[in-house]
PDB file of C-alpha atoms in Angstrom:
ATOM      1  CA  UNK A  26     -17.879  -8.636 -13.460  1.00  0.00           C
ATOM      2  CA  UNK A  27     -20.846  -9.722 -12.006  1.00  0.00           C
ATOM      3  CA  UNK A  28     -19.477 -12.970 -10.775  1.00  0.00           C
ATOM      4  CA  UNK A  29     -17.756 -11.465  -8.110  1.00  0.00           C
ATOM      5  CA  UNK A  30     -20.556  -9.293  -6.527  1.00  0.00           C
ATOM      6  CA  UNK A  31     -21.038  -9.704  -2.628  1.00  0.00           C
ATOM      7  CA  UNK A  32     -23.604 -13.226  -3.017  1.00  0.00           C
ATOM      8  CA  UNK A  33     -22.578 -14.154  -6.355  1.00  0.00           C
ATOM      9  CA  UNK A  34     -19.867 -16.366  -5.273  1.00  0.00           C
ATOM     10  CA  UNK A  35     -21.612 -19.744  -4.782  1.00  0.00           C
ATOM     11  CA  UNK A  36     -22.998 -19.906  -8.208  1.00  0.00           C
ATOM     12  CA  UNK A  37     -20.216 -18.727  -9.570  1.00  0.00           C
ATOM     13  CA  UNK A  38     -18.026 -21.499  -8.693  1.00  0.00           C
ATOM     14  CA  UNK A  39     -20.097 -24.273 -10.519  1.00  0.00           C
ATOM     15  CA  UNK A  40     -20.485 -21.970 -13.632  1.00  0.00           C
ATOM     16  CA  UNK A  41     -16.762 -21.092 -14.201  1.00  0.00           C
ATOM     17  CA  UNK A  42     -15.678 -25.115 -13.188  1.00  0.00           C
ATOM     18  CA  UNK A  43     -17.894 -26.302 -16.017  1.00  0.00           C
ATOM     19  CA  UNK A  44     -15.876 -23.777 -18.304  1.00  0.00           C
ATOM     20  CA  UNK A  45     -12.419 -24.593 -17.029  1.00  0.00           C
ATOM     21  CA  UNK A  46     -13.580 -28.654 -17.846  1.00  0.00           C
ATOM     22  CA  UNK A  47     -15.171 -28.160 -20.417  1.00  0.00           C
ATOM     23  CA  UNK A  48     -13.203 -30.488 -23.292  1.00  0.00           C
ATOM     24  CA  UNK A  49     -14.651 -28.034 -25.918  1.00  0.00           C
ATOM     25  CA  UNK A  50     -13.350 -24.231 -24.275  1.00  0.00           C
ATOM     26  CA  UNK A  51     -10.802 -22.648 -26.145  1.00  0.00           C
ATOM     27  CA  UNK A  52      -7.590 -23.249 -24.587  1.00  0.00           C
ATOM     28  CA  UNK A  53      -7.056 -19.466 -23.645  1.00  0.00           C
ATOM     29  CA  UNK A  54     -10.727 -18.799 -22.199  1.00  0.00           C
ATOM     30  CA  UNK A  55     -10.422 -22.588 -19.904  1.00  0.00           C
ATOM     31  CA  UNK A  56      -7.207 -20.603 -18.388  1.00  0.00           C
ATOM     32  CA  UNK A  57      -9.192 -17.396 -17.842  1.00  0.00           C
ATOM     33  CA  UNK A  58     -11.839 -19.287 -16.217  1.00  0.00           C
ATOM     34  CA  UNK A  59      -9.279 -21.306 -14.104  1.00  0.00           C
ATOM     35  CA  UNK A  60      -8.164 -17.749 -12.752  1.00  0.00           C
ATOM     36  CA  UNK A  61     -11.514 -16.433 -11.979  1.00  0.00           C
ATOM     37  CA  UNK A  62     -12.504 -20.075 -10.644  1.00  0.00           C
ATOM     38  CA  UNK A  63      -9.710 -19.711  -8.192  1.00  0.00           C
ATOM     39  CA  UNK A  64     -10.767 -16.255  -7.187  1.00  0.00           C
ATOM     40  CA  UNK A  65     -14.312 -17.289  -6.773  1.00  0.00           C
ATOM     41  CA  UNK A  66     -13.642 -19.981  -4.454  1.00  0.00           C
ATOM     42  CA  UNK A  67     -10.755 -17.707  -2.380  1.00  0.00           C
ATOM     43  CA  UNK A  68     -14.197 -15.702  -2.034  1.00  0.00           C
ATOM     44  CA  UNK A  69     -16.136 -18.271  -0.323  1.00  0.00           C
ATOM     45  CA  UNK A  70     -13.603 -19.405   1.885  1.00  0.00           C
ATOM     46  CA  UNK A  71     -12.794 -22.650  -0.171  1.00  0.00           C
ATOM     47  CA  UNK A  72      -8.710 -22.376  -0.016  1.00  0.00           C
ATOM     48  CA  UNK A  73      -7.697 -25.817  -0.701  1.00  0.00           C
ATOM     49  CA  UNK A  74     -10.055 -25.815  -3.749  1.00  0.00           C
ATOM     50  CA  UNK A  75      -8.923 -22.590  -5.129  1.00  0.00           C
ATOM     51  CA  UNK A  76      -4.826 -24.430  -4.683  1.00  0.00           C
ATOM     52  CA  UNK A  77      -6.037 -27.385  -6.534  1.00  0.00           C
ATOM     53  CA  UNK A  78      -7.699 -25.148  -9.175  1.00  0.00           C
ATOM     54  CA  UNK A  79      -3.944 -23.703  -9.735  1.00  0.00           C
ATOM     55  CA  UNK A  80      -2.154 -26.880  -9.230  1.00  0.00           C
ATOM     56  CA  UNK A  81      -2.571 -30.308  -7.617  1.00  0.00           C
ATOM     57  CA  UNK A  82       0.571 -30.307  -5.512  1.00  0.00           C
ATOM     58  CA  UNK A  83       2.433 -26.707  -4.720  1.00  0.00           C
ATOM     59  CA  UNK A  84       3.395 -25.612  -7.496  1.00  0.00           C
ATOM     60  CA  UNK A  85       6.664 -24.224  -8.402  1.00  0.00           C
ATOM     61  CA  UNK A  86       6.041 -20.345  -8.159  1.00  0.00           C
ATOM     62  CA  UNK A  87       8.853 -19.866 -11.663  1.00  0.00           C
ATOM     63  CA  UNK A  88       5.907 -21.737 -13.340  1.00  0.00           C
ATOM     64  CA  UNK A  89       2.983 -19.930 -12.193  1.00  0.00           C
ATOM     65  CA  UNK A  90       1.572 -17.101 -14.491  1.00  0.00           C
ATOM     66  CA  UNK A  91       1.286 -13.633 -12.142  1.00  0.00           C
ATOM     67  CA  UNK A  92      -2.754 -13.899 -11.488  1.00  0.00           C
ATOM     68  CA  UNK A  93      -1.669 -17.617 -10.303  1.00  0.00           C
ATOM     69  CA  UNK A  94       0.967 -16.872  -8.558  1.00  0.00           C
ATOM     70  CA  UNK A  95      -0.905 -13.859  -6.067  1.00  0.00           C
ATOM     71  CA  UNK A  96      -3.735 -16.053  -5.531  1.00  0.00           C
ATOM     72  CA  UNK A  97      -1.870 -19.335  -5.003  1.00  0.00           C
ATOM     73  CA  UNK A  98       0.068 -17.030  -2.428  1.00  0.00           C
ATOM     74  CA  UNK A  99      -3.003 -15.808  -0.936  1.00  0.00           C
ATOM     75  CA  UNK A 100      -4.904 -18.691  -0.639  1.00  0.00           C
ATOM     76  CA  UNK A 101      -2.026 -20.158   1.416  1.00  0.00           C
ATOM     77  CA  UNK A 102      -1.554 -17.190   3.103  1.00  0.00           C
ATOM     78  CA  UNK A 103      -5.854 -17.443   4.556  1.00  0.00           C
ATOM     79  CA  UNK A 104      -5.020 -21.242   5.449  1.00  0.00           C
ATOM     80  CA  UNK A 105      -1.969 -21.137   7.428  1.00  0.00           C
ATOM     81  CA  UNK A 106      -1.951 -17.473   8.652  1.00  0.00           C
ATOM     82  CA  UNK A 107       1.762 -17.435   7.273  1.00  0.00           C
ATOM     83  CA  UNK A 108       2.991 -14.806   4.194  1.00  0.00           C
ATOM     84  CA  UNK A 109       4.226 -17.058   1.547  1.00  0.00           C
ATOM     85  CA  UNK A 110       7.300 -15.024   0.146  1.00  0.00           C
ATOM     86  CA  UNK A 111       8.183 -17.170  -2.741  1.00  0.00           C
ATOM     87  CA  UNK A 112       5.069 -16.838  -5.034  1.00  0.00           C
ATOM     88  CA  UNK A 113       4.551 -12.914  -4.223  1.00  0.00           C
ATOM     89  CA  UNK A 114       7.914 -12.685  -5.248  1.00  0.00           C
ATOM     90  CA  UNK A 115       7.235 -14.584  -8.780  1.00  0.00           C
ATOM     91  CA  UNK A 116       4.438 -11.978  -9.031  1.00  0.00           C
ATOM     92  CA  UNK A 117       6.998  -9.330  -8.515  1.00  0.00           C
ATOM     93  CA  UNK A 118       9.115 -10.943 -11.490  1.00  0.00           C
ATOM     94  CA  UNK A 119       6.275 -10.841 -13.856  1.00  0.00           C
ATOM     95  CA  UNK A 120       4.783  -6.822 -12.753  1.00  0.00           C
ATOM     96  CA  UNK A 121       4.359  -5.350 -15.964  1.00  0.00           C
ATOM     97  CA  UNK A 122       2.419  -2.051 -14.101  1.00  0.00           C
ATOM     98  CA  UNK A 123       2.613  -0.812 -18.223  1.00  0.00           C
ATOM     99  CA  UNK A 124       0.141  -3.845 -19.194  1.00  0.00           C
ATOM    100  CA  UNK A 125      -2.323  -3.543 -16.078  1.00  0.00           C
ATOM    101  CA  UNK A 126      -3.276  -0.108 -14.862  1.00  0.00           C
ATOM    102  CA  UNK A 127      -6.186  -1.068 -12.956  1.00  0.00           C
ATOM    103  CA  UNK A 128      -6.859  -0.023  -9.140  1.00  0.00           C
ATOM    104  CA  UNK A 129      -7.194  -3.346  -8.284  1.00  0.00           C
ATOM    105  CA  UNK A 130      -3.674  -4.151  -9.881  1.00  0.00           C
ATOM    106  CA  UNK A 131      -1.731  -1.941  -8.058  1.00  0.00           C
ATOM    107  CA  UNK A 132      -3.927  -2.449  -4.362  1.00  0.00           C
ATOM    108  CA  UNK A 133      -2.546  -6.657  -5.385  1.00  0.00           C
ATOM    109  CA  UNK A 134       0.861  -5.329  -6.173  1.00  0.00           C
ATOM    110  CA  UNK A 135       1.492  -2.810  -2.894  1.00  0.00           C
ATOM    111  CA  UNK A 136       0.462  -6.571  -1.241  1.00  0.00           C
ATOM    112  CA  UNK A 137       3.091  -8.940  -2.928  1.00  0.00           C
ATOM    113  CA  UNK A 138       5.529  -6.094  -1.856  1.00  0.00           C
ATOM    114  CA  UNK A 139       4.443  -5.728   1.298  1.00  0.00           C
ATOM    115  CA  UNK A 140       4.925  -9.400   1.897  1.00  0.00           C
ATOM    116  CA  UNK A 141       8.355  -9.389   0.604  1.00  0.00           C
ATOM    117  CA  UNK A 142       9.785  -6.532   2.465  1.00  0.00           C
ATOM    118  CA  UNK A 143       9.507  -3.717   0.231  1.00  0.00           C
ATOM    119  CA  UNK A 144       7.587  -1.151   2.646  1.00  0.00           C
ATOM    120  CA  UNK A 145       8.546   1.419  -0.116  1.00  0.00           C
ATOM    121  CA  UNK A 146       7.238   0.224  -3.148  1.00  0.00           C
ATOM    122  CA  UNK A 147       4.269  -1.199  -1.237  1.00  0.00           C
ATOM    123  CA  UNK A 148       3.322   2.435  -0.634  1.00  0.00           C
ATOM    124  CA  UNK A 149       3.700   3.563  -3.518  1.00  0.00           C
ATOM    125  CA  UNK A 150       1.545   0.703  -5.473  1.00  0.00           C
ATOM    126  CA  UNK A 151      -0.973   1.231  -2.718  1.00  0.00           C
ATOM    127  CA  UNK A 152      -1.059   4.828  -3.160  1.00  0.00           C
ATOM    128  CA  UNK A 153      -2.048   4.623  -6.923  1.00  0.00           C
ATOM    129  CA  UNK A 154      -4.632   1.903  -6.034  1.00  0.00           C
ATOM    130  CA  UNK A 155      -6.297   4.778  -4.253  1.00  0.00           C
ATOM    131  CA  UNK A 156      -5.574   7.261  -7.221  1.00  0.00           C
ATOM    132  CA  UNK A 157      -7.492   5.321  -9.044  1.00  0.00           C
ATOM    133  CA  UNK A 158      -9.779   3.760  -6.654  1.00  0.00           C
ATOM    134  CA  UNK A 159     -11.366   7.017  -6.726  1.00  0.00           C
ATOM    135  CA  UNK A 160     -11.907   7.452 -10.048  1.00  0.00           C
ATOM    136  CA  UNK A 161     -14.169   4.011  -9.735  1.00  0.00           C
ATOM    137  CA  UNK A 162     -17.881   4.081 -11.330  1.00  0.00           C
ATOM    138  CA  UNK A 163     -19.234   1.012 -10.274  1.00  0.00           C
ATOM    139  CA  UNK A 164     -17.387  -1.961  -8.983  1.00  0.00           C
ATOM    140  CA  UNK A 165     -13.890  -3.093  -8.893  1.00  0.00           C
ATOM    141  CA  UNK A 166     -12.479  -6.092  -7.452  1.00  0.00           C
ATOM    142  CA  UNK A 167     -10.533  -5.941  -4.056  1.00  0.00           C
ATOM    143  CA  UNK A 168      -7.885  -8.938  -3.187  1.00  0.00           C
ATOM    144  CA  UNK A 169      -8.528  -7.691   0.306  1.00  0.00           C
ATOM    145  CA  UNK A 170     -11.854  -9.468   0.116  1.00  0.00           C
ATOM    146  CA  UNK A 171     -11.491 -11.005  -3.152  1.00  0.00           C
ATOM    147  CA  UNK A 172     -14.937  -9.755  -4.201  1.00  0.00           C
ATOM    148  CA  UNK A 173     -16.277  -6.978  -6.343  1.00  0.00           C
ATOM    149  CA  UNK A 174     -17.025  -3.721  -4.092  1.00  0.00           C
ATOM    150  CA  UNK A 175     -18.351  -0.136  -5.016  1.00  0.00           C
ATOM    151  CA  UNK A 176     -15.443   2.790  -4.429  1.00  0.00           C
ATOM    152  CA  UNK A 177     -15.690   3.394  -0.972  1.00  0.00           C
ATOM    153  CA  UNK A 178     -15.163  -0.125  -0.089  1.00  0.00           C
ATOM    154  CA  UNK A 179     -12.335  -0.331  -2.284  1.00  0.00           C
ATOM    155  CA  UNK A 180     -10.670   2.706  -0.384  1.00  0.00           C
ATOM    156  CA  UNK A 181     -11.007   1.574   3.097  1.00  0.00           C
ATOM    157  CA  UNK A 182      -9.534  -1.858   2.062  1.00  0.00           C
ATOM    158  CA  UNK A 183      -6.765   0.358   0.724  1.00  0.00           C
ATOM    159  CA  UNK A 184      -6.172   1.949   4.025  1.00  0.00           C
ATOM    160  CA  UNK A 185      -6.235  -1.404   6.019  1.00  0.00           C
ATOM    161  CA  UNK A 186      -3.847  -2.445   3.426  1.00  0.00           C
ATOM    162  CA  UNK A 187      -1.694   0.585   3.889  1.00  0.00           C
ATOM    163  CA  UNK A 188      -1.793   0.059   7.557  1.00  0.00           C
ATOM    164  CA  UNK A 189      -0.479  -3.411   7.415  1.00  0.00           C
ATOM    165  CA  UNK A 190       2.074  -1.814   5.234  1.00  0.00           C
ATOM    166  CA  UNK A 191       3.012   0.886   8.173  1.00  0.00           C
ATOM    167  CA  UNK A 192       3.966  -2.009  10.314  1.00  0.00           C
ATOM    168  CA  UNK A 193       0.188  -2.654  11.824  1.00  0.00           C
ATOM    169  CA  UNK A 194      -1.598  -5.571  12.586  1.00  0.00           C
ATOM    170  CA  UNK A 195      -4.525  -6.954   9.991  1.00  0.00           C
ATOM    171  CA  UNK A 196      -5.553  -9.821   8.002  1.00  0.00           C
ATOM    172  CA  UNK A 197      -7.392  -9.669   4.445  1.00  0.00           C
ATOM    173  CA  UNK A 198     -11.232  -9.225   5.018  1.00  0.00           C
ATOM    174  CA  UNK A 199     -11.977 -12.920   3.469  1.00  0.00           C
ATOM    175  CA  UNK A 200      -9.314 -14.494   5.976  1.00  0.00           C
ATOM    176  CA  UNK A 201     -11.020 -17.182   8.296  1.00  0.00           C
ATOM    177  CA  UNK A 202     -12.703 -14.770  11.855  1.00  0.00           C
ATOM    178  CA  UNK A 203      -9.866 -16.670  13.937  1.00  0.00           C
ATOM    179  CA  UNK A 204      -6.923 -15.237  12.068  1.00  0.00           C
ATOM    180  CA  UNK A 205      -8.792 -11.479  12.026  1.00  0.00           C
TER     181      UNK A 205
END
């Protein structure tokens, strides 16, 4: 998606708001463009934004759809420097790894473990991320800089990932420089 590629971002943001508000969007494209709003600004550094995007106060995580929930839960996680559990464990309720297969699925799934304790199952989401990650032509998207990046890229935010995993130290890449 070329919304997401590295200096994209910015013009992005005013694009997908005037589809999300947009009176005349079909219902199920203003929600996809709500998601990918949110993700855009997360990009750009623009945290509060992307939690209004999702919800005006904090939303209850039980009514949060999965892509909500992880980036609600990141978003919080780049402003206070704090793991919200409770949304990345609402993601957990909703994994479906049957429905998404992507690499950039699992590399968000071995995170919402990770942040609720499951060192196991964080390994092995992360491990398939890589499985696929290098089967990537192109771009994919990476949560761990919540922008699009060629393969490579995608595999060495993989292995920071992992190492956070392993009990290291580490931030996303799109965190705020005083938290990395």
């Amino acid at each position: 998606n070329s919304l997401f590629k590295k200096g994209a971002l910015a013009s992005s943001v005013d694009a997908l708001r005037i589809l999300a508000e947009a009176p005349d969007t079909p219902d199920e494209r203003r929600e996809d463009a709500k998601i990918q709003l949110a993700a855009a600004l997360m990009g750009i550094s623009r945290w509060d934004e992307a939690q209004r995007v999702i919800g005006r106060l904090r939303p209850s995580p039980g009514e949060l759809t999965i892509e909500d929930a992880f980036n609600y839960a990141m978003a919080e996680w780049a402003k206070t420097g704090t793991i919200p559990r409770d949304p990345f464990v609402r993601v957990i309720e909703l994994d479906n790894p049957a429905e998404h297969t992507g690499a950039n699925y699992a590399q968000c799934l071995a995170l919402a473990f990770f942040a609720i304790g499951d060192s196991e199952r964080a390994e092995q989401r992360i491990t398939r991320a890589e499985e696929l990650a290098k089967n990537i032509r192109g771009t994919e998207f990476s949560c761990w800089r919540y922008r699009e990046v060629d393969g490579t890229e995608f595999l060495e935010d993989c292995k920071a990932i992992r190492h956070l995993i392993s009990g290291g130290e580490g931030h996303p890449r799109f965190f705020p420089a005083k938290q990395q």
